[in-house]
Amino acid sequence: MTPAETRAESWSESDAAAAPASEPVAPPVDAGGRTPNGGASADGADAPGATVATASAGAAPAEAAAPAGKATASAVAADPEAAAPAGKADAAPPRAAASTGAAGAAASGEAGGADGAARPRRWGRRRQDLTVFGFFLLAAVWVTSQIWVDPAGRVASLYSSDPAQVQFFLAHSVRVVLHGEFPFFTEQFNYPDGVNLMANTAILALGIPMVPVTLLFGPAVTFVVLVTLALAGTASAWYFVLSRHVVRSPLAAAVGGWFCGFSPAMLSHANWHPNIISQFLLPFIVWRVLVITRSRRPWRDGVLLALMVTAQAFINEEILLFTALACGVFLLAVLAQRPQLWSAAWRPLAKALATCAVLAGALLAYPLYIQFAGPMAYHGLSDAVRDYGNDIAAFFAPGSPTIGGAERANVNLAPNYSEENAFFGWSLSLIAVGIVAWLRREVLVRALAATGMFFAVLSLGERVSWWDRELITGPWEWLVRLPLLDAVVPTRFGLITSVVIGILLALAVERSRTLPVQPRTLRTLTVAGLVLALLPIAPMPLKVTSRPAVPEFITADRWRGYVGPDQTLVPIPVPNMGHTHGMRWAASTNLDFKIPGGYFLAPRNGNTGDPGRFGGRPSGVGQLLEEVASTGRIPKLDDRQRRRALDELRHWRAAILVLPVGQHHSEQLRRTVEQVVGPGRRELDVWVWDVRALTHQST
């Protein structure tokens, strides 16, 4: 969809046909030379208002919306006498010159008055924007309020692993900035194999700017700051783009931005995945892609697009891939309805995309090489994650973290509570269908509907189910093994459908202003429709639970007397997907010590290039201690098991083993560890085993 078409669809096709072809109707232009939506009235594809009539009238040539400067030049050329040579102007009588001067002064006065009138309008728009941004920020604080009470001591009530992993990555950003460490790979966990951070969404584009916050307040505070700003920033970004380029009504733009930033899918990820909900660049990427279809400066637009693509790649590559796929499907849906647009769009599109590919490719070449061919790179996800899909019923149930949501009711409708990527509720689902039926004559609406439906079907995964009852094989079965798509979690395609619904809501509010009803009745109907659609899925504060504090043994730096630069501190239980407290310990010190194991994606058995799995090489002692921590049963170890456990500790270059006194089943864990390395001693709030004599390489 070109920039012209995006605004153009404020007219239906029947309205466009009714307009005389010889009289293209442009939107009114204010004294500052801008359209009511804030875009420039002339010069360039960035001004949607300049060509609104072109697309409305059935995709007339771009020349129909000539810039004002060109129109003036044409008028002058049509009347040569109107443009008297400078010499003749100099020869004019004094009285004529005086009249000219007076006219000029009057014109200047009018221009000054116009400029003065434009300033309050601009200030009014800014106040309006700030009000909306402030509302979104307050809503984000409300959603995260339970975590703000105690960022270090509270975590998502169901899964604590992802927040611990994110905090570890935030601490890694500190080391990148302060110590110049390699940003794309680390040995600070899963030692000595290490972890490929490019393959684990290390959020460098978020973590590096937040280094001052992490240094001052710790990674736990940075985590909740990122979640809060991600929700508010995404909603604000969509509001800004919608209000400048798609709709004129501030309410319409605010409604669309609200849903894009606070949809049930976004709330579902908020407690765990700040990298997924940080979508504030996406509206600008999408709009830039649409702009280049009619761009007069495709090389410049290609450079801008490349810079945004590069930044988004260091936030979350999966969301960037979704954005590219959604733009492609949307543009194809537009061209299927108006193929004549291709002749004008392909040249600037090709130039801009080629520029973007070259520049973004150059900037991302080395990081992508590390990701796909570097140490601990993996290809594809495990079968369990690859099969994550939405149940059809998930589109009609309200999300768990909403007013109308219920966790128990949603148990079998999504892979887990952090992947509720649909959950629009019955009322909004029916209203979205109604909007498409009402505005079906608009190219924009039909293209949006096709895009949203396409990705909703893909989000069902390999097996289509209704209330956890398998019906048929889904189309994802045919795509899941393609390059890049083999690393996609299919349920997350529902995030694209959420954005489509947000834009449809904005268009519906905008178009409702043209309904032939009394203003008071119209306001009542609009408010009632919005309440019916959005109230059942209005956000509630994220549910949290308390988590153990980082031991004083760690915070007081007592560990430094034991652990050298090439040695590890081994938390008990050994860190893995279900036990991530040790990762938080390391993050609280900005990763000043190494740990074995952890929660991350890596190739199976540590062999670069294998399919991915959660965690590193299988660990015998790690599995043994995990079972004790879960069951409380103390095993009887024989000499062979003890030798194997010591071999693993040597492989990790362990300096000390640390067990918090308050750990669940701590007594059973202590007695199990003593069977391997002998008695430990209590120091502050932990049990410590100094194993340097046992694990020294010469031993």
CSV table of C-alpha atoms in Angstrom, one decimal, residues 271-437:
chain,number,residue,atom,x,y,z
A,271,ASN,CA,6.0,-10.7,32.6
A,272,TRP,CA,8.6,-12.6,30.7
A,273,HIS,CA,9.7,-11.3,27.3
A,274,PRO,CA,10.5,-7.5,27.2
A,275,ASN,CA,12.3,-8.3,23.9
A,276,ILE,CA,9.0,-9.4,22.3
A,277,ILE,CA,6.9,-6.5,23.6
A,278,SER,CA,9.5,-3.8,22.6
A,279,GLN,CA,7.8,-3.1,19.3
A,280,PHE,CA,8.2,0.7,19.3
A,281,LEU,CA,10.2,0.6,16.0
A,282,LEU,CA,7.8,-1.5,14.1
A,283,PRO,CA,5.2,1.2,13.2
A,284,PHE,CA,8.0,3.3,11.7
A,285,ILE,CA,9.4,0.3,9.8
A,286,VAL,CA,6.0,-0.5,8.4
A,287,TRP,CA,5.3,3.1,7.4
A,288,ARG,CA,8.7,3.4,5.8
A,289,VAL,CA,8.1,0.3,3.7
A,290,LEU,CA,4.8,1.8,2.5
A,291,VAL,CA,6.4,5.2,1.9
A,292,ILE,CA,9.0,3.8,-0.5
A,293,THR,CA,6.4,2.5,-2.9
A,294,ARG,CA,6.0,6.2,-4.0
A,295,SER,CA,9.2,7.6,-2.7
A,296,ARG,CA,11.0,10.4,-4.7
A,297,ARG,CA,14.1,9.7,-2.6
A,298,PRO,CA,14.3,5.9,-2.5
A,299,TRP,CA,18.0,5.8,-1.7
A,300,ARG,CA,17.5,7.9,1.4
A,301,ASP,CA,14.5,6.0,2.5
A,302,GLY,CA,16.4,2.7,2.0
A,303,VAL,CA,19.1,4.0,4.3
A,304,LEU,CA,16.5,5.0,7.0
A,305,LEU,CA,14.9,1.6,6.7
A,306,ALA,CA,18.2,-0.2,7.0
A,307,LEU,CA,19.1,1.6,10.2
A,308,MET,CA,15.7,0.7,11.8
A,309,VAL,CA,16.0,-2.9,10.7
A,310,THR,CA,19.5,-3.1,12.2
A,311,ALA,CA,18.3,-1.7,15.5
A,312,GLN,CA,15.3,-4.1,15.6
A,313,ALA,CA,17.6,-7.0,14.9
A,314,PHE,CA,19.4,-6.4,18.2
A,315,ILE,CA,16.0,-6.3,20.0
A,316,ASN,CA,14.3,-9.3,18.6
A,317,GLU,CA,14.9,-10.9,15.2
A,318,GLU,CA,11.7,-13.0,15.3
A,319,ILE,CA,9.5,-9.9,15.5
A,320,LEU,CA,11.6,-8.3,12.7
A,321,LEU,CA,10.9,-11.4,10.5
A,322,PHE,CA,7.2,-11.2,11.4
A,323,THR,CA,7.2,-7.5,10.3
A,324,ALA,CA,8.8,-8.3,7.0
A,325,LEU,CA,6.3,-11.1,6.3
A,326,ALA,CA,3.3,-9.0,7.3
A,327,CYS,CA,4.4,-6.1,5.0
A,328,GLY,CA,4.9,-8.5,2.1
A,329,VAL,CA,1.5,-10.2,2.6
A,330,PHE,CA,-0.2,-6.8,2.9
A,331,LEU,CA,1.4,-5.3,-0.2
A,332,LEU,CA,0.5,-8.4,-2.2
A,333,ALA,CA,-3.1,-8.1,-1.0
A,334,VAL,CA,-3.2,-4.5,-2.2
A,335,LEU,CA,-1.7,-5.4,-5.6
A,336,ALA,CA,-4.2,-8.2,-6.0
A,337,GLN,CA,-6.9,-5.6,-5.9
A,338,ARG,CA,-5.2,-2.9,-7.8
A,339,PRO,CA,-2.5,-4.4,-10.0
A,340,GLN,CA,-2.1,-1.1,-11.9
A,341,LEU,CA,-0.2,0.3,-8.8
A,342,TRP,CA,2.7,-1.9,-9.5
A,343,SER,CA,3.9,0.1,-12.5
A,344,ALA,CA,4.5,3.2,-10.4
A,345,ALA,CA,5.7,1.4,-7.2
A,346,TRP,CA,8.2,-1.2,-8.4
A,347,ARG,CA,11.1,1.2,-9.3
A,348,PRO,CA,11.3,3.1,-6.0
A,349,LEU,CA,10.6,0.0,-4.1
A,350,ALA,CA,13.4,-1.9,-5.8
A,351,LYS,CA,15.9,0.9,-5.2
A,352,ALA,CA,15.0,1.4,-1.6
A,353,LEU,CA,15.0,-2.3,-0.7
A,354,ALA,CA,18.3,-2.9,-2.5
A,355,THR,CA,19.8,0.0,-0.5
A,356,CYS,CA,18.3,-1.4,2.7
A,357,ALA,CA,19.6,-4.9,1.9
A,358,VAL,CA,23.2,-3.7,1.2
A,359,LEU,CA,23.5,-1.4,4.2
A,360,ALA,CA,21.7,-3.6,6.7
A,361,GLY,CA,23.5,-6.7,5.3
A,362,ALA,CA,26.8,-5.0,5.8
A,363,LEU,CA,26.0,-3.9,9.4
A,364,LEU,CA,24.6,-7.3,10.4
A,365,ALA,CA,26.9,-9.6,8.4
A,366,TYR,CA,29.3,-10.4,11.2
A,367,PRO,CA,26.7,-10.8,14.0
A,368,LEU,CA,24.6,-13.1,11.7
A,369,TYR,CA,27.7,-15.1,10.9
A,370,ILE,CA,28.2,-15.7,14.6
A,371,GLN,CA,24.6,-16.6,15.1
A,372,PHE,CA,24.4,-19.2,12.3
A,373,ALA,CA,28.0,-20.4,12.0
A,374,GLY,CA,29.8,-19.3,15.2
A,375,PRO,CA,30.4,-21.4,18.3
A,376,MET,CA,27.3,-23.0,19.9
A,377,ALA,CA,25.2,-22.1,16.9
A,378,TYR,CA,22.1,-24.2,16.4
A,379,HIS,CA,19.7,-24.8,13.5
A,380,GLY,CA,16.0,-25.0,14.2
A,381,LEU,CA,14.1,-25.3,17.5
A,382,SER,CA,13.2,-28.4,19.4
A,383,ASP,CA,10.0,-30.2,18.3
A,384,ALA,CA,8.2,-29.2,21.5
A,385,VAL,CA,8.5,-25.5,20.8
A,386,ARG,CA,8.1,-25.8,17.1
A,387,ASP,CA,4.7,-27.3,17.7
A,388,TYR,CA,3.4,-24.4,19.8
A,389,GLY,CA,0.1,-23.3,18.2
A,390,ASN,CA,-3.1,-21.5,19.1
A,391,ASP,CA,-6.3,-23.3,19.7
A,392,ILE,CA,-9.1,-21.9,17.5
A,393,ALA,CA,-11.1,-21.2,20.7
A,394,ALA,CA,-8.2,-19.0,21.9
A,395,PHE,CA,-9.4,-16.3,19.5
A,396,PHE,CA,-12.7,-16.0,21.4
A,397,ALA,CA,-11.5,-16.3,25.0
A,398,PRO,CA,-10.3,-13.2,27.0
A,399,GLY,CA,-6.6,-13.3,28.0
A,400,SER,CA,-5.6,-14.4,31.4
A,401,PRO,CA,-4.1,-11.0,32.5
A,402,THR,CA,-7.3,-9.1,31.7
A,403,ILE,CA,-10.5,-8.2,33.5
A,404,GLY,CA,-12.5,-11.0,31.9
A,405,GLY,CA,-9.7,-13.5,31.8
A,406,ALA,CA,-9.4,-16.7,33.8
A,407,GLU,CA,-6.2,-18.8,33.9
A,408,ARG,CA,-7.9,-22.1,34.5
A,409,ALA,CA,-10.3,-21.5,31.5
A,410,ASN,CA,-7.3,-20.9,29.2
A,411,VAL,CA,-5.3,-24.0,30.3
A,412,ASN,CA,-5.4,-25.9,27.1
A,413,LEU,CA,-5.9,-23.0,24.6
A,414,ALA,CA,-2.3,-21.8,24.5
A,415,PRO,CA,1.1,-23.5,24.9
A,416,ASN,CA,1.5,-21.7,28.3
A,417,TYR,CA,0.5,-18.5,30.0
A,418,SER,CA,3.4,-16.6,28.5
A,419,GLU,CA,2.3,-17.5,24.9
A,420,GLU,CA,-1.4,-16.3,24.9
A,421,ASN,CA,-1.0,-14.7,21.5
A,422,ALA,CA,-4.7,-14.4,20.6
A,423,PHE,CA,-7.4,-14.2,23.3
A,424,PHE,CA,-9.4,-11.3,21.9
A,425,GLY,CA,-12.7,-12.3,23.5
A,426,TRP,CA,-16.0,-13.0,21.8
A,427,SER,CA,-17.1,-9.3,21.7
A,428,LEU,CA,-14.0,-8.0,20.0
A,429,SER,CA,-13.8,-10.9,17.6
A,430,LEU,CA,-17.3,-10.3,16.4
A,431,ILE,CA,-16.8,-6.5,16.3
A,432,ALA,CA,-13.7,-7.0,14.2
A,433,VAL,CA,-15.6,-9.2,11.7
A,434,GLY,CA,-18.4,-6.6,11.7
A,435,ILE,CA,-15.8,-3.8,10.9
A,436,VAL,CA,-14.5,-5.7,7.9
A,437,ALA,CA,-18.1,-6.3,6.7
